[in-house]
Each structure stands twice: as C-alpha cells, then as structure tokens.
Amino acid sequence: MNPGIDRQKAVELLKKYNKDSFHLQHAYTVEGVMRWFANNLGFAEDEEFWAICGLLHDIDFELYPDQHCKKAPELLEGQVSKEVIHAVCSHGYGICSDVVPEHLMEKVLFAADELTGLIWAGALMRPSKSVQDMEVKSIKKKFKDKKFAAGCSRDVITKGAEMLGWQLDELMDKTLQAMKSCEASVANEIK
C-alpha cells in the first residue's frame, strides 16, 4: 500500500501540528513499533505504509484533543492516501471515533498505540530508563495496577488483543520487542 507521502514530508507534517517532545516521542515510537510489526507479520513490502500510519496517528491530538480522530482527516486531506486517513481515524475506534479498524495494520495500531504508553511509563520507572532490560512480567504487573499510568486504557489494550485474536501476553511480548527494536532510533529523533 502506498501512503501517498514519504517519511521526510510525513515528519514535516507531524511537526507542523505537534511541538511537544512527549507527543513527538510517542509518534516516533509508534512509527517504529508499526515498522517492526509490518516486518514480523509478513508485510515487509508495506513497511513504509505501516510506519507512516504510526507516525501520523495522533496528528490532531496536541492541538485538538477534544476533536481527536475527527480533525485528522482535515489535516491529512491531500497530503496522504485515503488509506492512511482511515487508519489514523480507526485507531480511536470506540473512544473518539466510529471508524472501525478493518485491515490487520489498523488492528495492530489500535492495540499497540495504548500499550506503548504503558510500556514506556514502566521503562521510566526502571533504573535504566529503558525498555531494553524490561520483561513481559513487568508489563503485566504494571497492567494490573490500575493506578499506574492511569491514562493508558487497559480496556483498549485488551480489546485490541481480542481484535487481533491474540492473548494479552502475546500482544505485550510483541509490542515490547518492537519497542526494543526502535528505542535507539527514537532517542536520536528527539535529540
């Protein structure tokens, strides 16, 4: 699938609407995670498409949090393919959007987006401040503690795993592997 935009232009578009380092780091993280999933789920030929969807998924969140996934089509129209717009809108399904994730990539984006936040919050509590020495059992412990990273919806993460037909442990393991694969490149992007 063609995203209709190259990475450099996608980064420029992201930065047009996102200035906060937290939001940029999250965008780069989800981009890297989606790149890993594309390659590990048999969609290497669509790696750039998956990655661009991850990079731009929260394009409207910083400036328009109350219109999240509703303002995105306007910001992306004419800049990216309609498939990217659908994916971006579908990651908020049942939360702030009624666009259903249909493609496997959209389901992965829905499931992994929220989980990356929980994993990153857990990593920041570690002496290393890194996911590199993190294990799934740590994520599971943090997942069960509803007060930890309370803004990360456990219901969305669980629903995402179900949507994919995966056990929660499988989603956690794959997302952690994906985050380990891109942690260094994300750190370089936000310097």
mmCIF file of C-alpha atoms in Angstrom:
data_model
loop_
_atom_site.group_PDB
_atom_site.id
_atom_site.type_symbol
_atom_site.label_atom_id
_atom_site.label_comp_id
_atom_site.label_asym_id
_atom_site.label_seq_id
_atom_site.Cartn_x
_atom_site.Cartn_y
_atom_site.Cartn_z
ATOM 1 C CA MET A 1 0.000 0.000 0.000
ATOM 2 C CA ASN A 2 1.175 3.484 -0.798
ATOM 3 C CA PRO A 3 0.967 6.076 1.995
ATOM 4 C CA GLY A 4 0.991 8.883 -0.573
ATOM 5 C CA ILE A 5 3.801 10.664 1.305
ATOM 6 C CA ASP A 6 7.444 9.979 2.038
ATOM 7 C CA ARG A 7 8.837 9.874 5.551
ATOM 8 C CA GLN A 8 10.546 13.275 5.401
ATOM 9 C CA LYS A 9 7.316 15.004 4.371
ATOM 10 C CA ALA A 10 5.371 12.989 6.972
ATOM 11 C CA VAL A 11 7.755 14.190 9.715
ATOM 12 C CA GLU A 12 7.332 17.789 8.496
ATOM 13 C CA LEU A 13 3.558 17.347 8.599
ATOM 14 C CA LEU A 14 3.728 15.830 12.092
ATOM 15 C CA LYS A 15 5.858 18.718 13.364
ATOM 16 C CA LYS A 16 3.514 21.274 11.827
ATOM 17 C CA TYR A 17 0.852 20.241 14.355
ATOM 18 C CA ASN A 18 2.986 18.745 17.157
ATOM 19 C CA LYS A 19 5.697 20.595 19.081
ATOM 20 C CA ASP A 20 5.677 18.875 22.482
ATOM 21 C CA SER A 21 8.559 16.408 22.873
ATOM 22 C CA PHE A 22 6.269 13.879 24.594
ATOM 23 C CA HIS A 23 3.921 13.774 21.597
ATOM 24 C CA LEU A 24 6.795 13.603 19.134
ATOM 25 C CA GLN A 25 8.450 10.780 21.059
ATOM 26 C CA HIS A 26 5.168 8.862 21.104
ATOM 27 C CA ALA A 27 4.738 9.358 17.345
ATOM 28 C CA TYR A 28 8.274 8.121 16.612
ATOM 29 C CA THR A 29 7.781 5.182 18.967
ATOM 30 C CA VAL A 30 4.541 4.089 17.322
ATOM 31 C CA GLU A 31 6.165 4.552 13.916
ATOM 32 C CA GLY A 32 8.997 2.198 14.916
ATOM 33 C CA VAL A 33 6.611 -0.278 16.507
ATOM 34 C CA MET A 34 4.473 -0.385 13.367
ATOM 35 C CA ARG A 35 7.595 -0.834 11.220
ATOM 36 C CA TRP A 36 8.585 -3.839 13.379
ATOM 37 C CA PHE A 37 5.094 -5.351 13.187
ATOM 38 C CA ALA A 38 4.973 -4.962 9.387
ATOM 39 C CA ASN A 39 8.219 -6.893 9.050
ATOM 40 C CA ASN A 40 7.354 -9.525 11.636
ATOM 41 C CA LEU A 41 3.802 -10.210 10.486
ATOM 42 C CA GLY A 42 4.698 -10.762 6.827
ATOM 43 C CA PHE A 43 4.015 -7.272 5.443
ATOM 44 C CA ALA A 44 7.592 -6.117 4.770
ATOM 45 C CA GLU A 45 6.568 -4.739 1.380
ATOM 46 C CA ASP A 46 4.157 -2.387 3.180
ATOM 47 C CA GLU A 47 6.586 -1.405 5.947
ATOM 48 C CA GLU A 48 6.628 2.277 4.984
ATOM 49 C CA PHE A 49 2.822 2.427 4.878
ATOM 50 C CA TRP A 50 2.536 0.851 8.352
ATOM 51 C CA ALA A 51 5.242 3.178 9.703
ATOM 52 C CA ILE A 52 3.682 6.361 8.265
ATOM 53 C CA CYS A 53 0.313 5.398 9.800
ATOM 54 C CA GLY A 54 2.062 5.001 13.149
ATOM 55 C CA LEU A 55 3.935 8.283 12.769
ATOM 56 C CA LEU A 56 0.814 10.303 11.937
ATOM 57 C CA HIS A 57 -1.786 8.502 14.075
ATOM 58 C CA ASP A 58 -2.059 11.320 16.653
ATOM 59 C CA ILE A 59 -1.594 14.206 14.191
ATOM 60 C CA ASP A 60 -4.524 16.139 15.688
ATOM 61 C CA PHE A 61 -4.148 15.235 19.368
ATOM 62 C CA GLU A 62 -1.852 18.004 20.598
ATOM 63 C CA LEU A 63 -3.771 20.949 19.116
ATOM 64 C CA TYR A 64 -7.270 19.443 19.035
ATOM 65 C CA PRO A 65 -7.550 16.903 21.897
ATOM 66 C CA ASP A 66 -11.329 17.298 22.037
ATOM 67 C CA GLN A 67 -11.565 16.565 18.298
ATOM 68 C CA HIS A 68 -9.077 13.676 18.252
ATOM 69 C CA CYS A 69 -9.572 11.469 15.161
ATOM 70 C CA LYS A 70 -12.198 13.939 13.930
ATOM 71 C CA LYS A 71 -9.860 16.787 12.951
ATOM 72 C CA ALA A 72 -7.243 14.414 11.469
ATOM 73 C CA PRO A 73 -8.970 13.956 8.068
ATOM 74 C CA GLU A 74 -8.944 17.725 7.534
ATOM 75 C CA LEU A 75 -5.237 17.983 8.472
ATOM 76 C CA LEU A 76 -4.269 14.999 6.306
ATOM 77 C CA GLU A 77 -6.524 15.530 3.277
ATOM 78 C CA GLY A 78 -4.480 15.933 0.111
ATOM 79 C CA GLN A 79 -1.276 15.097 1.997
ATOM 80 C CA VAL A 80 -1.613 11.307 2.371
ATOM 81 C CA SER A 81 -3.583 8.437 0.876
ATOM 82 C CA LYS A 82 -7.174 7.801 1.961
ATOM 83 C CA GLU A 83 -5.948 4.505 3.486
ATOM 84 C CA VAL A 84 -3.679 6.431 5.878
ATOM 85 C CA ILE A 85 -6.580 8.682 6.870
ATOM 86 C CA HIS A 86 -8.784 5.642 7.529
ATOM 87 C CA ALA A 87 -6.066 4.021 9.661
ATOM 88 C CA VAL A 88 -5.464 7.214 11.654
ATOM 89 C CA CYS A 89 -9.181 7.597 12.363
ATOM 90 C CA SER A 90 -9.695 3.911 13.166
ATOM 91 C CA HIS A 91 -7.109 3.857 15.949
ATOM 92 C CA GLY A 92 -9.608 5.796 18.060
ATOM 93 C CA TYR A 93 -12.459 3.346 17.426
ATOM 94 C CA GLY A 94 -14.973 3.244 20.262
ATOM 95 C CA ILE A 95 -13.158 6.017 22.128
ATOM 96 C CA CYS A 96 -13.377 9.094 19.923
ATOM 97 C CA SER A 97 -14.150 7.617 16.508
ATOM 98 C CA ASP A 98 -16.700 5.311 14.917
ATOM 99 C CA VAL A 99 -14.293 4.274 12.120
ATOM 100 C CA VAL A 100 -13.790 0.516 12.507
ATOM 101 C CA PRO A 101 -10.261 -0.939 12.191
ATOM 102 C CA GLU A 102 -10.569 -3.339 9.255
ATOM 103 C CA HIS A 103 -7.065 -4.122 7.962
ATOM 104 C CA LEU A 104 -4.639 -6.075 10.179
ATOM 105 C CA MET A 105 -2.413 -2.992 10.279
ATOM 106 C CA GLU A 106 -5.263 -0.906 11.695
ATOM 107 C CA LYS A 107 -5.947 -3.502 14.384
ATOM 108 C CA VAL A 108 -2.260 -3.559 15.333
ATOM 109 C CA LEU A 109 -2.224 0.247 15.508
ATOM 110 C CA PHE A 110 -5.328 0.229 17.705
ATOM 111 C CA ALA A 111 -3.838 -2.383 20.060
ATOM 112 C CA ALA A 112 -0.223 -1.245 20.218
ATOM 113 C CA ASP A 113 -0.776 2.526 20.481
ATOM 114 C CA GLU A 114 -2.130 2.454 24.011
ATOM 115 C CA LEU A 115 0.230 -0.299 25.110
ATOM 116 C CA THR A 116 3.331 1.650 24.058
ATOM 117 C CA GLY A 117 2.330 4.314 26.577
ATOM 118 C CA LEU A 118 2.050 1.790 29.399
ATOM 119 C CA ILE A 119 5.356 0.143 28.488
ATOM 120 C CA TRP A 120 7.170 3.477 28.216
ATOM 121 C CA ALA A 121 5.799 4.611 31.598
ATOM 122 C CA GLY A 122 7.093 1.348 33.071
ATOM 123 C CA ALA A 123 10.503 1.853 31.462
ATOM 124 C CA LEU A 124 10.809 5.321 33.008
ATOM 125 C CA MET A 125 10.443 3.741 36.466
ATOM 126 C CA ARG A 126 13.440 1.475 35.860
ATOM 127 C CA PRO A 127 16.996 2.482 36.815
ATOM 128 C CA SER A 128 17.981 2.087 33.148
ATOM 129 C CA LYS A 129 15.074 4.270 31.935
ATOM 130 C CA SER A 130 14.985 1.827 29.023
ATOM 131 C CA VAL A 131 12.864 -0.990 27.614
ATOM 132 C CA GLN A 132 15.990 -2.992 26.779
ATOM 133 C CA ASP A 133 16.097 -4.773 30.150
ATOM 134 C CA MET A 134 12.316 -4.994 30.540
ATOM 135 C CA GLU A 135 10.382 -8.257 30.566
ATOM 136 C CA VAL A 136 6.741 -9.086 29.896
ATOM 137 C CA LYS A 137 6.176 -9.959 33.572
ATOM 138 C CA SER A 138 6.994 -6.319 34.457
ATOM 139 C CA ILE A 139 4.426 -5.082 31.953
ATOM 140 C CA LYS A 140 1.803 -7.493 33.280
ATOM 141 C CA LYS A 141 2.416 -6.252 36.828
ATOM 142 C CA LYS A 142 2.036 -2.615 35.730
ATOM 143 C CA PHE A 143 -1.032 -3.529 33.650
ATOM 144 C CA LYS A 144 -2.774 -4.957 36.746
ATOM 145 C CA ASP A 145 -2.054 -1.814 38.781
ATOM 146 C CA LYS A 146 -4.884 0.458 37.604
ATOM 147 C CA LYS A 147 -3.279 3.494 39.281
ATOM 148 C CA PHE A 148 -0.070 3.105 37.292
ATOM 149 C CA ALA A 149 -0.192 5.077 34.022
ATOM 150 C CA ALA A 150 -3.907 5.508 34.640
ATOM 151 C CA GLY A 151 -4.324 7.324 31.325
ATOM 152 C CA CYS A 152 -3.450 4.130 29.432
ATOM 153 C CA SER A 153 -6.733 2.297 28.983
ATOM 154 C CA ARG A 154 -6.484 -1.363 29.916
ATOM 155 C CA ASP A 155 -9.845 -1.912 28.192
ATOM 156 C CA VAL A 156 -8.488 -0.609 24.873
ATOM 157 C CA ILE A 157 -5.364 -2.786 25.172
ATOM 158 C CA THR A 158 -7.477 -5.852 25.985
ATOM 159 C CA LYS A 159 -9.943 -5.086 23.193
ATOM 160 C CA GLY A 160 -7.017 -4.667 20.789
ATOM 161 C CA ALA A 161 -5.598 -8.081 21.667
ATOM 162 C CA GLU A 162 -9.053 -9.618 21.185
ATOM 163 C CA MET A 163 -9.466 -7.817 17.856
ATOM 164 C CA LEU A 164 -6.195 -9.404 16.702
ATOM 165 C CA GLY A 165 -7.115 -12.829 18.084
ATOM 166 C CA TRP A 166 -4.041 -12.748 20.342
ATOM 167 C CA GLN A 167 -3.618 -13.436 24.023
ATOM 168 C CA LEU A 168 -2.735 -10.328 26.027
ATOM 169 C CA ASP A 169 0.718 -11.800 26.790
ATOM 170 C CA GLU A 170 1.400 -12.168 23.055
ATOM 171 C CA LEU A 171 0.475 -8.544 22.369
ATOM 172 C CA MET A 172 2.665 -7.402 25.267
ATOM 173 C CA ASP A 173 5.611 -9.529 24.164
ATOM 174 C CA LYS A 174 5.470 -8.408 20.529
ATOM 175 C CA THR A 175 4.982 -4.746 21.407
ATOM 176 C CA LEU A 176 7.904 -4.879 23.845
ATOM 177 C CA GLN A 177 10.122 -6.488 21.187
ATOM 178 C CA ALA A 178 9.026 -3.795 18.745
ATOM 179 C CA MET A 179 9.853 -1.026 21.226
ATOM 180 C CA LYS A 180 13.258 -2.557 21.936
ATOM 181 C CA SER A 181 13.964 -2.555 18.186
ATOM 182 C CA CYS A 182 13.339 1.178 17.805
ATOM 183 C CA GLU A 183 14.292 2.704 21.153
ATOM 184 C CA ALA A 184 17.705 3.974 19.956
ATOM 185 C CA SER A 185 16.334 5.499 16.738
ATOM 186 C CA VAL A 186 13.522 7.213 18.672
ATOM 187 C CA ALA A 187 16.090 8.690 21.089
ATOM 188 C CA ASN A 188 18.073 10.033 18.103
ATOM 189 C CA GLU A 189 14.949 11.619 16.589
ATOM 190 C CA ILE A 190 14.106 13.646 19.676
ATOM 191 C CA LYS A 191 17.600 14.965 20.407
#
